[in-house]
PDB file of C-alpha atoms in Angstrom:
ATOM      1  CA  UNK A   1       9.801  18.553  28.753  1.00 47.00           C
ATOM      2  CA  UNK A   2       8.382  19.196  25.395  1.00 48.00           C
ATOM      3  CA  UNK A   3      11.289  21.484  24.405  1.00 49.00           C
ATOM      4  CA  UNK A   4      13.186  18.902  25.038  1.00 52.00           C
ATOM      5  CA  UNK A   5      11.583  16.743  23.070  1.00 56.00           C
ATOM      6  CA  UNK A   6      11.705  18.382  20.567  1.00 58.00           C
ATOM      7  CA  UNK A   7      15.245  19.515  20.236  1.00 59.00           C
ATOM      8  CA  UNK A   8      16.131  15.766  20.699  1.00 57.00           C
ATOM      9  CA  UNK A   9      13.909  15.509  17.058  1.00 54.00           C
ATOM     10  CA  UNK A  10      15.652  18.292  15.653  1.00 53.00           C
ATOM     11  CA  UNK A  11      18.858  16.617  16.499  1.00 52.00           C
ATOM     12  CA  UNK A  12      18.091  12.998  15.851  1.00 58.00           C
ATOM     13  CA  UNK A  13      16.680  14.584  12.250  1.00 53.00           C
ATOM     14  CA  UNK A  14      19.987  16.472  11.612  1.00 53.00           C
ATOM     15  CA  UNK A  15      22.282  13.581  12.659  1.00 55.00           C
ATOM     16  CA  UNK A  16      20.258  12.096   9.810  1.00 54.00           C
ATOM     17  CA  UNK A  17      21.547  14.637   7.488  1.00 55.00           C
ATOM     18  CA  UNK A  18      25.342  14.183   8.491  1.00 51.00           C
ATOM     19  CA  UNK A  19      25.518  10.067   8.331  1.00 55.00           C
ATOM     20  CA  UNK A  20      24.536  10.191   4.764  1.00 52.00           C
ATOM     21  CA  UNK A  21      20.630   9.875   5.214  1.00 50.00           C
ATOM     22  CA  UNK A  22      18.706  10.481   1.652  1.00 50.00           C
ATOM     23  CA  UNK A  23      15.033   9.920   0.433  1.00 50.00           C
ATOM     24  CA  UNK A  24      14.474   6.843  -1.643  1.00 48.00           C
ATOM     25  CA  UNK A  25      13.366   9.288  -4.235  1.00 49.00           C
ATOM     26  CA  UNK A  26      16.353  11.597  -3.861  1.00 47.00           C
ATOM     27  CA  UNK A  27      18.568  12.470  -6.919  1.00 49.00           C
ATOM     28  CA  UNK A  28      21.125   9.393  -6.116  1.00 50.00           C
ATOM     29  CA  UNK A  29      18.304   7.735  -3.889  1.00 46.00           C
ATOM     30  CA  UNK A  30      18.399   3.694  -4.534  1.00 47.00           C
ATOM     31  CA  UNK A  31      14.856   3.998  -5.720  1.00 52.00           C
ATOM     32  CA  UNK A  32      15.390   7.317  -8.474  1.00 54.00           C
ATOM     33  CA  UNK A  33      15.073   5.347 -11.420  1.00 62.00           C
ATOM     34  CA  UNK A  34      12.049   3.599 -10.652  1.00 72.00           C
ATOM     35  CA  UNK A  35       9.665   6.409 -10.394  1.00 78.00           C
ATOM     36  CA  UNK A  36       8.065   6.632 -13.955  1.00 77.00           C
ATOM     37  CA  UNK A  37       9.290   3.900 -14.791  1.00 86.00           C
ATOM     38  CA  UNK A  38       6.759   0.648 -13.304  1.00 92.00           C
ATOM     39  CA  UNK A  39       3.295   0.341 -15.750  1.00 93.00           C
ATOM     40  CA  UNK A  40       0.902  -1.795 -13.473  1.00 94.00           C
ATOM     41  CA  UNK A  41      -1.418  -4.273 -14.496  1.00 94.00           C
ATOM     42  CA  UNK A  42      -4.773  -3.142 -15.555  1.00 94.00           C
ATOM     43  CA  UNK A  43      -7.442  -3.241 -12.843  1.00 95.00           C
ATOM     44  CA  UNK A  44     -10.472  -5.450 -13.612  1.00 94.00           C
ATOM     45  CA  UNK A  45     -12.731  -4.759 -10.389  1.00 96.00           C
ATOM     46  CA  UNK A  46     -13.537  -2.019  -8.126  1.00 95.00           C
ATOM     47  CA  UNK A  47     -10.580  -3.008  -5.367  1.00 96.00           C
ATOM     48  CA  UNK A  48      -7.776  -3.750  -8.079  1.00 97.00           C
ATOM     49  CA  UNK A  49      -8.461   0.132  -9.088  1.00 97.00           C
ATOM     50  CA  UNK A  50      -8.175   1.429  -5.894  1.00 97.00           C
ATOM     51  CA  UNK A  51      -4.908  -0.566  -5.486  1.00 97.00           C
ATOM     52  CA  UNK A  52      -3.612   0.630  -9.042  1.00 96.00           C
ATOM     53  CA  UNK A  53      -4.604   4.163  -8.132  1.00 96.00           C
ATOM     54  CA  UNK A  54      -2.415   4.049  -4.872  1.00 96.00           C
ATOM     55  CA  UNK A  55       0.187   2.500  -6.576  1.00 95.00           C
ATOM     56  CA  UNK A  56       0.603   4.965  -9.268  1.00 94.00           C
ATOM     57  CA  UNK A  57       0.119   8.034  -6.855  1.00 93.00           C
ATOM     58  CA  UNK A  58       3.536   6.915  -5.073  1.00 91.00           C
ATOM     59  CA  UNK A  59       5.399   5.194  -8.191  1.00 90.00           C
ATOM     60  CA  UNK A  60       4.060   7.743 -11.165  1.00 90.00           C
ATOM     61  CA  UNK A  61       2.783   7.022 -14.465  1.00 88.00           C
ATOM     62  CA  UNK A  62       5.335   5.006 -16.699  1.00 83.00           C
ATOM     63  CA  UNK A  63       5.169   6.671 -20.180  1.00 85.00           C
ATOM     64  CA  UNK A  64       7.797   4.759 -21.085  1.00 88.00           C
ATOM     65  CA  UNK A  65       7.946   1.686 -18.644  1.00 91.00           C
ATOM     66  CA  UNK A  66      11.302  -0.409 -18.003  1.00 92.00           C
ATOM     67  CA  UNK A  67       9.041  -2.688 -15.732  1.00 93.00           C
ATOM     68  CA  UNK A  68       5.685  -4.360 -15.024  1.00 94.00           C
ATOM     69  CA  UNK A  69       4.055  -5.083 -12.061  1.00 95.00           C
ATOM     70  CA  UNK A  70       1.189  -7.415 -11.732  1.00 96.00           C
ATOM     71  CA  UNK A  71      -0.751  -7.839  -8.646  1.00 96.00           C
ATOM     72  CA  UNK A  72      -2.791 -10.774  -7.490  1.00 97.00           C
ATOM     73  CA  UNK A  73      -5.116  -9.314  -4.391  1.00 97.00           C
ATOM     74  CA  UNK A  74      -7.101 -11.296  -2.204  1.00 97.00           C
ATOM     75  CA  UNK A  75      -9.337  -9.662   0.090  1.00 97.00           C
ATOM     76  CA  UNK A  76     -12.118 -11.175   2.781  1.00 97.00           C
ATOM     77  CA  UNK A  77     -13.508 -10.111   5.861  1.00 95.00           C
ATOM     78  CA  UNK A  78     -14.133 -11.701   8.978  1.00 93.00           C
ATOM     79  CA  UNK A  79     -16.890 -10.780  11.969  1.00 88.00           C
ATOM     80  CA  UNK A  80     -14.792  -9.432  15.027  1.00 84.00           C
ATOM     81  CA  UNK A  81     -17.649  -8.818  17.708  1.00 77.00           C
ATOM     82  CA  UNK A  82     -21.091 -10.363  18.364  1.00 77.00           C
ATOM     83  CA  UNK A  83     -23.947  -8.505  19.769  1.00 76.00           C
ATOM     84  CA  UNK A  84     -26.032 -10.345  22.125  1.00 72.00           C
ATOM     85  CA  UNK A  85     -28.580 -10.398  19.682  1.00 79.00           C
ATOM     86  CA  UNK A  86     -26.050 -12.371  17.804  1.00 76.00           C
ATOM     87  CA  UNK A  87     -25.411  -9.528  14.973  1.00 79.00           C
ATOM     88  CA  UNK A  88     -21.865  -8.822  14.125  1.00 83.00           C
ATOM     89  CA  UNK A  89     -21.038  -5.700  14.735  1.00 86.00           C
ATOM     90  CA  UNK A  90     -17.055  -5.615  13.632  1.00 90.00           C
ATOM     91  CA  UNK A  91     -15.318  -6.645  11.359  1.00 93.00           C
ATOM     92  CA  UNK A  92     -11.885  -7.186   9.405  1.00 94.00           C
ATOM     93  CA  UNK A  93     -11.112  -6.672   6.423  1.00 97.00           C
ATOM     94  CA  UNK A  94      -7.932  -8.895   5.606  1.00 97.00           C
ATOM     95  CA  UNK A  95      -6.156  -7.985   2.155  1.00 97.00           C
ATOM     96  CA  UNK A  96      -3.515  -9.924   0.896  1.00 98.00           C
ATOM     97  CA  UNK A  97      -0.812  -9.078  -2.129  1.00 97.00           C
ATOM     98  CA  UNK A  98       1.017 -10.919  -4.206  1.00 97.00           C
ATOM     99  CA  UNK A  99       2.821  -9.043  -6.648  1.00 96.00           C
ATOM    100  CA  UNK A 100       5.984  -9.531  -9.130  1.00 96.00           C
ATOM    101  CA  UNK A 101       7.530  -6.954 -10.703  1.00 94.00           C
ATOM    102  CA  UNK A 102       9.061  -8.163 -14.132  1.00 95.00           C
ATOM    103  CA  UNK A 103      11.624  -6.867 -17.259  1.00 94.00           C
ATOM    104  CA  UNK A 104       8.890  -5.277 -20.013  1.00 92.00           C
ATOM    105  CA  UNK A 105      11.491  -6.406 -22.693  1.00 93.00           C
ATOM    106  CA  UNK A 106      12.063  -9.906 -21.203  1.00 94.00           C
ATOM    107  CA  UNK A 107       9.005 -10.281 -19.264  1.00 91.00           C
ATOM    108  CA  UNK A 108      11.737 -12.179 -16.767  1.00 95.00           C
ATOM    109  CA  UNK A 109      10.910 -11.375 -13.078  1.00 95.00           C
ATOM    110  CA  UNK A 110      12.876  -9.562 -11.345  1.00 93.00           C
ATOM    111  CA  UNK A 111      11.383  -9.403  -7.730  1.00 92.00           C
ATOM    112  CA  UNK A 112       8.430 -10.724  -6.203  1.00 94.00           C
ATOM    113  CA  UNK A 113       6.815 -10.690  -2.810  1.00 95.00           C
ATOM    114  CA  UNK A 114       3.954 -11.041  -0.337  1.00 96.00           C
ATOM    115  CA  UNK A 115       2.251  -8.194   1.617  1.00 96.00           C
ATOM    116  CA  UNK A 116      -0.856  -8.414   3.790  1.00 96.00           C
ATOM    117  CA  UNK A 117      -2.389  -6.782   6.378  1.00 97.00           C
ATOM    118  CA  UNK A 118      -5.762  -5.515   7.557  1.00 97.00           C
ATOM    119  CA  UNK A 119      -8.333  -2.854   8.389  1.00 97.00           C
ATOM    120  CA  UNK A 120     -11.616  -2.875  10.329  1.00 95.00           C
ATOM    121  CA  UNK A 121     -15.157  -1.162  10.728  1.00 94.00           C
ATOM    122  CA  UNK A 122     -18.273  -1.184  12.918  1.00 92.00           C
ATOM    123  CA  UNK A 123     -21.480  -2.189  11.375  1.00 91.00           C
ATOM    124  CA  UNK A 124     -25.137  -0.114  11.986  1.00 87.00           C
ATOM    125  CA  UNK A 125     -28.073  -0.771  11.793  1.00 86.00           C
ATOM    126  CA  UNK A 126     -28.471   1.389   9.158  1.00 91.00           C
ATOM    127  CA  UNK A 127     -27.783  -0.781   5.720  1.00 92.00           C
ATOM    128  CA  UNK A 128     -26.336   2.509   4.108  1.00 95.00           C
ATOM    129  CA  UNK A 129     -23.958   3.720   7.233  1.00 93.00           C
ATOM    130  CA  UNK A 130     -22.055  -0.030   7.297  1.00 93.00           C
ATOM    131  CA  UNK A 131     -21.788  -0.317   3.454  1.00 95.00           C
ATOM    132  CA  UNK A 132     -19.919   3.155   3.511  1.00 96.00           C
ATOM    133  CA  UNK A 133     -17.741   2.206   6.334  1.00 95.00           C
ATOM    134  CA  UNK A 134     -17.032  -1.196   4.777  1.00 96.00           C
ATOM    135  CA  UNK A 135     -16.435   0.716   1.264  1.00 96.00           C
ATOM    136  CA  UNK A 136     -13.790   3.302   3.497  1.00 97.00           C
ATOM    137  CA  UNK A 137     -12.541   0.292   4.957  1.00 97.00           C
ATOM    138  CA  UNK A 138     -11.774  -1.370   1.609  1.00 97.00           C
ATOM    139  CA  UNK A 139     -10.342   2.073   0.605  1.00 97.00           C
ATOM    140  CA  UNK A 140      -8.118   2.091   3.980  1.00 97.00           C
ATOM    141  CA  UNK A 141      -6.696  -1.609   3.181  1.00 97.00           C
ATOM    142  CA  UNK A 142      -5.613  -0.388  -0.231  1.00 97.00           C
ATOM    143  CA  UNK A 143      -3.545   2.282   0.738  1.00 97.00           C
ATOM    144  CA  UNK A 144      -2.142   0.196   3.072  1.00 97.00           C
ATOM    145  CA  UNK A 145      -1.317  -2.271   0.728  1.00 97.00           C
ATOM    146  CA  UNK A 146       0.066   0.106  -1.722  1.00 96.00           C
ATOM    147  CA  UNK A 147       2.502   1.720   0.810  1.00 95.00           C
ATOM    148  CA  UNK A 148       3.788  -1.799   1.780  1.00 95.00           C
ATOM    149  CA  UNK A 149       4.308  -2.646  -2.158  1.00 94.00           C
ATOM    150  CA  UNK A 150       6.147   0.458  -2.665  1.00 92.00           C
ATOM    151  CA  UNK A 151       8.441   0.217   0.155  1.00 89.00           C
ATOM    152  CA  UNK A 152       9.356  -3.421  -0.314  1.00 86.00           C
ATOM    153  CA  UNK A 153      10.319  -2.533  -3.920  1.00 78.00           C
ATOM    154  CA  UNK A 154      12.347   0.655  -2.443  1.00 72.00           C
ATOM    155  CA  UNK A 155      14.404  -1.400  -0.129  1.00 71.00           C
ATOM    156  CA  UNK A 156      14.725  -3.739  -2.989  1.00 67.00           C
ATOM    157  CA  UNK A 157      15.667  -0.905  -5.501  1.00 62.00           C
ATOM    158  CA  UNK A 158      19.341  -1.597  -5.262  1.00 57.00           C
ATOM    159  CA  UNK A 159      19.649  -4.695  -6.831  1.00 57.00           C
ATOM    160  CA  UNK A 160      17.889  -3.714 -10.147  1.00 56.00           C
TER     161      UNK A 160
END
């Protein structure tokens, strides 16, 4: 059974190549011109710094930027689970990123959109462990938001 699943996977992968599938950042992919051409606005807090770091890992640093990327980030927490003693034991960290890709020369917006997602963490009776879990959840949230922003830009790269 496992062997047949592997064969189906490999055949499906081979079929993608035959149908003209090409990575987005490939030599003639839709977003090949975007790598290294987008300058993300300077971060002003820890969360924005984490998001900018993730975006630069995916898009590359822009030595001579063609586009600028502004991101308005909103992060909030919601208590999910409450124990018998009325302590919150699980939190959702909700994130929303409104972003605008603009031409660096004219300042004209080229593309804008909004992405949102969430992560979660469990609270502990140990404050240091809870703080660590909260920071980890926020870092995971920034990774997810960066992935979503880059994916949206890649999908719309053909319009640039």
